[in-house]
GROMACS .gro file of C-alpha atoms in nm:
model
  309
    1MET     CA    1   9.243  28.742  20.508
    2ASN     CA    2   8.940  28.965  20.459
    3GLY     CA    3   8.933  29.343  20.427
    4GLU     CA    4   8.929  29.642  20.196
    5PRO     CA    5   9.147  29.639  19.880
    6GLU     CA    6   9.397  29.883  20.032
    7VAL     CA    7   9.440  29.653  20.333
    8HIS     CA    8   9.506  29.363  20.097
    9GLU     CA    9   9.759  29.571  19.908
   10GLU     CA   10   9.940  29.659  20.229
   11PHE     CA   11   9.946  29.294  20.335
   12GLU     CA   12  10.074  29.176  19.997
   13ALA     CA   13  10.345  29.443  20.009
   14ARG     CA   14  10.457  29.295  20.343
   15LEU     CA   15  10.470  28.951  20.179
   16LYS     CA   16  10.662  29.081  19.878
   17ALA     CA   17  10.925  29.227  20.110
   18TYR     CA   18  11.038  28.871  20.186
   19GLU     CA   19  11.127  28.800  19.824
   20GLY     CA   20  11.502  28.764  19.782
   21ARG     CA   21  11.565  28.698  20.150
   22PRO     CA   22  11.741  28.373  20.245
   23ALA     CA   23  11.530  28.075  20.349
   24ALA     CA   24  11.829  27.853  20.434
   25ALA     CA   25  12.191  27.958  20.457
   26THR     CA   26  12.516  27.762  20.432
   27GLY     CA   27  12.347  27.425  20.445
   28VAL     CA   28  12.565  27.115  20.439
   29GLY     CA   29  12.448  26.773  20.325
   30ARG     CA   30  12.430  26.525  20.611
   31ASP     CA   31  12.613  26.266  20.401
   32PRO     CA   32  12.820  26.275  20.084
   33VAL     CA   33  12.658  26.145  19.768
   34ASN     CA   34  12.686  25.771  19.823
   35GLU     CA   35  12.627  25.440  19.649
   36PRO     CA   36  12.397  25.279  19.913
   37MET     CA   37  12.146  25.564  19.890
   38ILE     CA   38  12.162  25.556  19.510
   39ARG     CA   39  12.098  25.181  19.518
   40HIS     CA   40  11.801  25.217  19.755
   41TRP     CA   41  11.654  25.492  19.537
   42CYS     CA   42  11.692  25.288  19.218
   43GLU     CA   43  11.537  24.980  19.380
   44ALA     CA   44  11.241  25.181  19.510
   45MET     CA   45  11.187  25.350  19.173
   46GLY     CA   46  11.254  25.039  18.965
   47ASP     CA   47  11.524  25.229  18.773
   48THR     CA   48  11.780  24.988  18.626
   49SER     CA   49  11.983  25.238  18.422
   50PRO     CA   50  12.349  25.132  18.403
   51ALA     CA   51  12.447  25.497  18.449
   52TYR     CA   52  12.389  25.460  18.824
   53THR     CA   53  12.624  25.166  18.886
   54GLY     CA   54  12.989  25.086  18.830
   55PRO     CA   55  13.310  25.287  18.864
   56ASP     CA   56  13.178  25.583  18.663
   57ALA     CA   57  12.836  25.590  18.832
   58ILE     CA   58  12.641  25.912  18.872
   59ALA     CA   59  12.346  25.976  19.101
   60PRO     CA   60  12.000  25.984  18.941
   61PRO     CA   61  11.939  26.354  18.873
   62THR     CA   62  11.595  26.346  19.035
   63MET     CA   63  11.761  26.253  19.367
   64LEU     CA   64  11.878  26.614  19.387
   65GLN     CA   65  11.670  26.705  19.693
   66VAL     CA   66  11.767  26.384  19.876
   67TRP     CA   67  12.117  26.514  19.945
   68THR     CA   68  11.984  26.825  20.122
   69MET     CA   69  11.724  26.660  20.346
   70ALA     CA   70  11.766  26.702  20.721
   71GLY     CA   71  11.557  26.405  20.836
   72LEU     CA   72  11.293  26.450  21.106
   73THR     CA   73  11.479  26.725  21.289
   74ARG     CA   74  11.441  27.097  21.226
   75ARG     CA   75  11.680  27.226  20.963
   76PRO     CA   76  11.961  27.413  21.143
   77GLU     CA   77  12.028  27.626  20.837
   78ARG     CA   78  11.665  27.750  20.809
   79THR     CA   79  11.648  28.127  20.852
   80ALA     CA   80  11.434  28.347  21.075
   81ALA     CA   81  11.302  28.524  20.763
   82TYR     CA   82  11.135  28.210  20.630
   83ASP     CA   83  10.980  28.134  20.970
   84GLU     CA   84  10.856  28.494  20.993
   85LEU     CA   85  10.693  28.468  20.650
   86LEU     CA   86  10.510  28.148  20.738
   87ARG     CA   87  10.404  28.290  21.074
   88LEU     CA   88  10.269  28.605  20.906
   89LEU     CA   89  10.060  28.393  20.672
   90ASP     CA   90   9.939  28.173  20.961
   91GLU     CA   91   9.836  28.472  21.171
   92SER     CA   92   9.650  28.619  20.873
   93GLY     CA   93   9.431  28.311  20.836
   94TYR     CA   94   9.634  28.125  20.575
   95ASP     CA   95   9.723  27.849  20.817
   96ALA     CA   96   9.677  27.542  20.595
   97VAL     CA   97   9.954  27.427  20.367
   98VAL     CA   98   9.996  27.195  20.072
   99ALA     CA   99  10.298  27.132  19.851
  100THR     CA  100  10.200  27.198  19.491
  101ASP     CA  101  10.498  27.131  19.264
  102CYS     CA  102  10.874  27.147  19.219
  103GLU     CA  103  11.112  27.220  18.934
  104GLN     CA  104  11.469  27.099  18.904
  105GLU     CA  105  11.764  27.188  18.683
  106TYR     CA  106  12.084  26.981  18.656
  107PRO     CA  107  12.393  27.176  18.539
  108ARG     CA  108  12.620  26.882  18.617
  109PRO     CA  109  12.579  26.524  18.746
  110LEU     CA  110  12.650  26.433  19.107
  111ARG     CA  111  12.884  26.140  19.176
  112PRO     CA  112  12.955  25.925  19.481
  113GLY     CA  113  13.184  26.113  19.715
  114ASP     CA  114  13.060  26.461  19.625
  115GLU     CA  115  13.021  26.680  19.934
  116ILE     CA  116  12.703  26.888  19.913
  117THR     CA  117  12.645  27.246  20.022
  118PHE     CA  118  12.337  27.452  19.951
  119ASP     CA  119  12.162  27.784  20.003
  120SER     CA  120  11.792  27.866  19.966
  121VAL     CA  121  11.619  28.192  19.889
  122ILE     CA  122  11.255  28.298  19.905
  123GLU     CA  123  11.217  28.349  19.532
  124SER     CA  124  10.856  28.466  19.512
  125VAL     CA  125  10.537  28.512  19.709
  126SER     CA  126  10.229  28.536  19.489
  127GLY     CA  127   9.936  28.768  19.523
  128LEU     CA  128   9.612  28.626  19.653
  129LYS     CA  129   9.501  28.325  19.446
  130THR     CA  130   9.168  28.145  19.460
  131THR     CA  131   9.189  27.766  19.439
  132LYS     CA  132   8.950  27.478  19.503
  133LEU     CA  133   9.116  27.430  19.841
  134GLY     CA  134   9.067  27.794  19.934
  135ALA     CA  135   9.221  28.136  19.882
  136GLY     CA  136   9.589  28.173  19.957
  137HIS     CA  137   9.941  28.263  19.850
  138PHE     CA  138  10.199  28.051  19.668
  139VAL     CA  139  10.544  28.063  19.825
  140THR     CA  140  10.836  27.951  19.606
  141THR     CA  141  11.183  27.882  19.739
  142ARG     CA  142  11.488  27.821  19.520
  143THR     CA  143  11.769  27.602  19.648
  144ASP     CA  144  12.107  27.603  19.473
  145ILE     CA  145  12.299  27.281  19.538
  146ARG     CA  146  12.676  27.279  19.496
  147ALA     CA  147  12.940  27.008  19.487
  148GLY     CA  148  13.294  27.125  19.555
  149GLY     CA  149  13.174  27.482  19.518
  150GLU     CA  150  13.037  27.417  19.166
  151LEU     CA  151  12.666  27.454  19.094
  152ALA     CA  152  12.527  27.105  19.044
  153GLY     CA  153  12.153  27.162  19.062
  154THR     CA  154  11.869  27.403  19.130
  155HIS     CA  155  11.553  27.296  19.309
  156ARG     CA  156  11.244  27.517  19.317
  157PHE     CA  157  10.979  27.410  19.566
  158ARG     CA  158  10.635  27.568  19.577
  159ILE     CA  159  10.375  27.551  19.854
  160LEU     CA  160  10.030  27.702  19.889
  161LYS     CA  161   9.951  27.866  20.223
  162TYR     CA  162   9.574  27.894  20.220
  163SER     CA  163   9.260  27.947  20.421
  164PRO     CA  164   9.040  27.638  20.372
  165ALA     CA  165   8.728  27.716  20.175
  166HIS     CA  166   8.419  27.735  20.391
  167ARG     CA  167   8.150  27.497  20.271
  168PRO     CA  168   7.782  27.557  20.347
  169LYS     CA  169   7.640  27.334  20.616
  170ASP     CA  170   7.449  27.037  20.481
  171PRO     CA  171   7.118  27.006  20.668
  172THR     CA  172   7.083  26.643  20.568
  173PRO     CA  173   7.225  26.376  20.800
  174ARG     CA  174   7.583  26.277  20.724
  175PRO     CA  175   7.642  25.919  20.615
  176ALA     CA  176   7.760  25.682  20.884
  177LYS     CA  177   8.088  25.639  20.699
  178GLU     CA  178   8.276  25.900  20.500
  179ARG     CA  179   8.352  25.843  20.135
  180ARG     CA  180   8.701  25.733  20.043
  181PRO     CA  181   8.918  25.999  19.880
  182ARG     CA  182   8.889  26.011  19.501
  183PRO     CA  183   9.198  25.922  19.297
  184VAL     CA  184   9.369  26.203  19.109
  185ILE     CA  185   9.311  26.128  18.741
  186ASN     CA  186   9.506  26.310  18.471
  187ARG     CA  187   9.600  26.258  18.109
  188ASP     CA  188   9.895  26.038  18.204
  189ASN     CA  189   9.701  25.785  18.415
  190ALA     CA  190   9.345  25.807  18.282
  191GLY     CA  191   9.387  25.478  18.092
  192PHE     CA  192   9.479  25.298  18.412
  193TRP     CA  193   9.161  25.409  18.588
  194GLU     CA  194   8.950  25.327  18.284
  195GLY     CA  195   9.091  24.974  18.312
  196VAL     CA  196   9.010  24.957  18.682
  197ALA     CA  197   8.650  25.050  18.604
  198ARG     CA  198   8.643  24.740  18.378
  199HIS     CA  199   8.809  24.530  18.651
  200GLU     CA  200   9.137  24.520  18.459
  201LEU     CA  201   9.476  24.607  18.610
  202LEU     CA  202   9.669  24.749  18.316
  203ILE     CA  203  10.049  24.788  18.307
  204GLN     CA  204  10.222  25.014  18.059
  205ARG     CA  205  10.462  24.849  17.814
  206CYS     CA  206  10.717  25.050  17.617
  207THR     CA  207  10.684  24.974  17.246
  208GLY     CA  208  11.047  25.075  17.199
  209CYS     CA  209  11.226  24.837  17.436
  210GLY     CA  210  10.940  24.629  17.576
  211ASP     CA  211  10.998  24.726  17.942
  212LEU     CA  212  10.695  24.720  18.169
  213ARG     CA  213  10.642  25.014  18.402
  214PHE     CA  214  10.419  25.114  18.689
  215PRO     CA  215  10.298  25.366  18.792
  216TRP     CA  216  10.199  25.504  18.456
  217LEU     CA  217  10.437  25.759  18.304
  218PRO     CA  218  10.436  25.960  17.980
  219GLY     CA  219  10.763  25.801  17.864
  220CYS     CA  220  11.000  25.511  17.921
  221ASN     CA  221  11.263  25.542  18.195
  222SER     CA  222  11.486  25.289  18.019
  223CYS     CA  223  11.501  25.412  17.661
  224GLY     CA  224  11.307  25.739  17.661
  225CYS     CA  225  11.053  25.620  17.405
  226PRO     CA  226  10.719  25.806  17.440
  227GLU     CA  227  10.517  25.529  17.270
  228TRP     CA  228  10.354  25.251  17.472
  229ASP     CA  229  10.073  25.000  17.491
  230THR     CA  230   9.937  24.798  17.783
  231VAL     CA  231   9.927  24.445  17.914
  232GLU     CA  232   9.676  24.317  18.166
  233ALA     CA  233   9.822  24.192  18.493
  234SER     CA  234   9.749  23.831  18.582
  235GLY     CA  235   9.659  23.938  18.934
  236GLU     CA  236   9.916  23.718  19.105
  237GLY     CA  237  10.175  23.875  19.330
  238THR     CA  238  10.356  23.880  19.663
  239VAL     CA  239  10.396  24.131  19.944
  240TYR     CA  240  10.731  24.303  19.880
  241SER     CA  241  10.696  24.532  20.182
  242TYR     CA  242  10.414  24.662  20.400
  243VAL     CA  243  10.313  24.893  20.683
  244VAL     CA  244  10.027  24.869  20.931
  245MET     CA  245   9.842  25.198  20.972
  246HIS     CA  246   9.733  25.279  21.327
  247HIS     CA  247   9.752  25.657  21.324
  248PRO     CA  248   9.649  25.916  21.218
  249PRO     CA  249   9.284  25.814  21.183
  250PHE     CA  250   9.097  25.904  20.863
  251PRO     CA  251   8.717  25.911  20.854
  252ALA     CA  252   8.688  25.669  20.560
  253PHE     CA  253   8.929  25.411  20.704
  254GLU     CA  254   8.916  25.183  21.004
  255PRO     CA  255   9.261  25.131  21.156
  256PRO     CA  256   9.455  24.919  21.199
  257TYR     CA  257   9.489  24.808  20.838
  258ALA     CA  258   9.773  24.686  20.618
  259VAL     CA  259   9.908  24.877  20.318
  260GLY     CA  260  10.137  24.671  20.099
  261LEU     CA  261  10.390  24.730  19.826
  262ILE     CA  262  10.286  24.442  19.602
  263GLU     CA  263  10.526  24.289  19.352
  264LEU     CA  264  10.318  24.158  19.065
  265ALA     CA  265  10.410  23.844  18.874
  266GLU     CA  266  10.497  24.071  18.581
  267GLY     CA  267  10.776  24.234  18.786
  268VAL     CA  268  10.632  24.579  18.859
  269ARG     CA  269  10.510  24.697  19.200
  270ILE     CA  270  10.192  24.867  19.315
  271VAL     CA  271  10.079  25.010  19.649
  272SER     CA  272   9.740  24.890  19.771
  273ASN     CA  273   9.556  24.747  20.069
  274VAL     CA  274   9.613  24.387  20.175
  275VAL     CA  275   9.272  24.246  20.265
  276GLY     CA  276   9.115  23.919  20.368
  277VAL     CA  277   9.371  23.839  20.638
  278PRO     CA  278   9.425  23.999  20.981
  279TYR     CA  279   9.659  24.296  20.962
  280ASP     CA  280   9.903  24.128  21.202
  281LYS     CA  281   9.925  23.818  20.982
  282VAL     CA  282  10.057  24.004  20.677
  283ARG     CA  283  10.416  23.907  20.602
  284ILE     CA  284  10.680  23.992  20.343
  285GLY     CA  285  10.666  23.726  20.072
  286MET     CA  286  10.299  23.644  20.137
  287PRO     CA  287  10.119  23.548  19.814
  288VAL     CA  288   9.830  23.775  19.719
  289ARG     CA  289   9.566  23.782  19.448
  290LEU     CA  290   9.410  24.085  19.287
  291GLU     CA  291   9.047  24.167  19.342
  292PHE     CA  292   8.839  24.476  19.275
  293ARG     CA  293   8.627  24.625  19.553
  294ARG     CA  294   8.347  24.874  19.513
  295TYR     CA  295   8.347  25.132  19.791
  296ASP     CA  296   8.056  25.345  19.667
  297ASP     CA  297   7.857  25.409  19.352
  298ALA     CA  298   8.150  25.584  19.183
  299LEU     CA  299   8.461  25.422  19.327
  300VAL     CA  300   8.618  25.086  19.246
  301LEU     CA  301   8.972  25.014  19.366
  302PRO     CA  302   9.220  24.730  19.311
  303VAL     CA  303   9.314  24.556  19.638
  304PHE     CA  304   9.500  24.236  19.713
  305GLN     CA  305   9.362  23.936  19.896
  306GLY     CA  306   9.618  23.768  20.120
  307VAL     CA  307   9.668  23.396  20.063
  308THR     CA  308   9.756  23.208  20.380
  309ARG     CA  309   9.940  22.880  20.357
   0.00000   0.00000   0.00000
């Protein structure tokens, strides 16, 4: 939104008026906390903690938001105030959105059989912020999750509603094929990408209990130890699961193509492309072998070559 400072101040005052108003009221979890969902979550995350099985099992704390999700339908408990806020931002030019982060607190564990209720509030709307994506406003909602009327968790979810930054037109001809997106590299996973640059697929190994883990994390899920070293994957694996991407199209990709969840011989899993075989020939259990492909001068990625029998 462009304009004089006083216009901005008036607009931001309108945004601030939404703080404290409900975003979702009297929400009810679609299902009680249940063992099948806990099992699926643990299998997907590779979390083998004994705390999540047996007669005294609890739900993994980070599943907190799972119990409030409405699926693909519109949330019936979502309020008009939240829709009005988003519409105001859209109409003012901040019509792009990206989720930025979340924070969770766990006053007490959830257990199978717990019936979930929740309420959400628009906790804060920031002033105008300038980001690499563009200028916009951060909107934070706070959801209080209760079991049997007792507070069991708090989930803060933050989005950025922004106006995409305008880039100057490049007079030079565009390449025939767009570049692939760059990986997000931070202090927790930089070592992994340094290994990829050397054509090594490195897996973290906890020096406390010896467990292998992937993706890279700052500490061990099993014992909590923050110390680790790495082992190099052999490159052998199998397709644990896969999807074939047809839509939506992305400029740097040519659908249809197969994306696999690959179970490495070492026992951890990684998401990557399955290459070298037709997309419709990929099957669960198919053997694959690691290879490294260069996509441009700066990007090398690990992919997996399908092995047909």
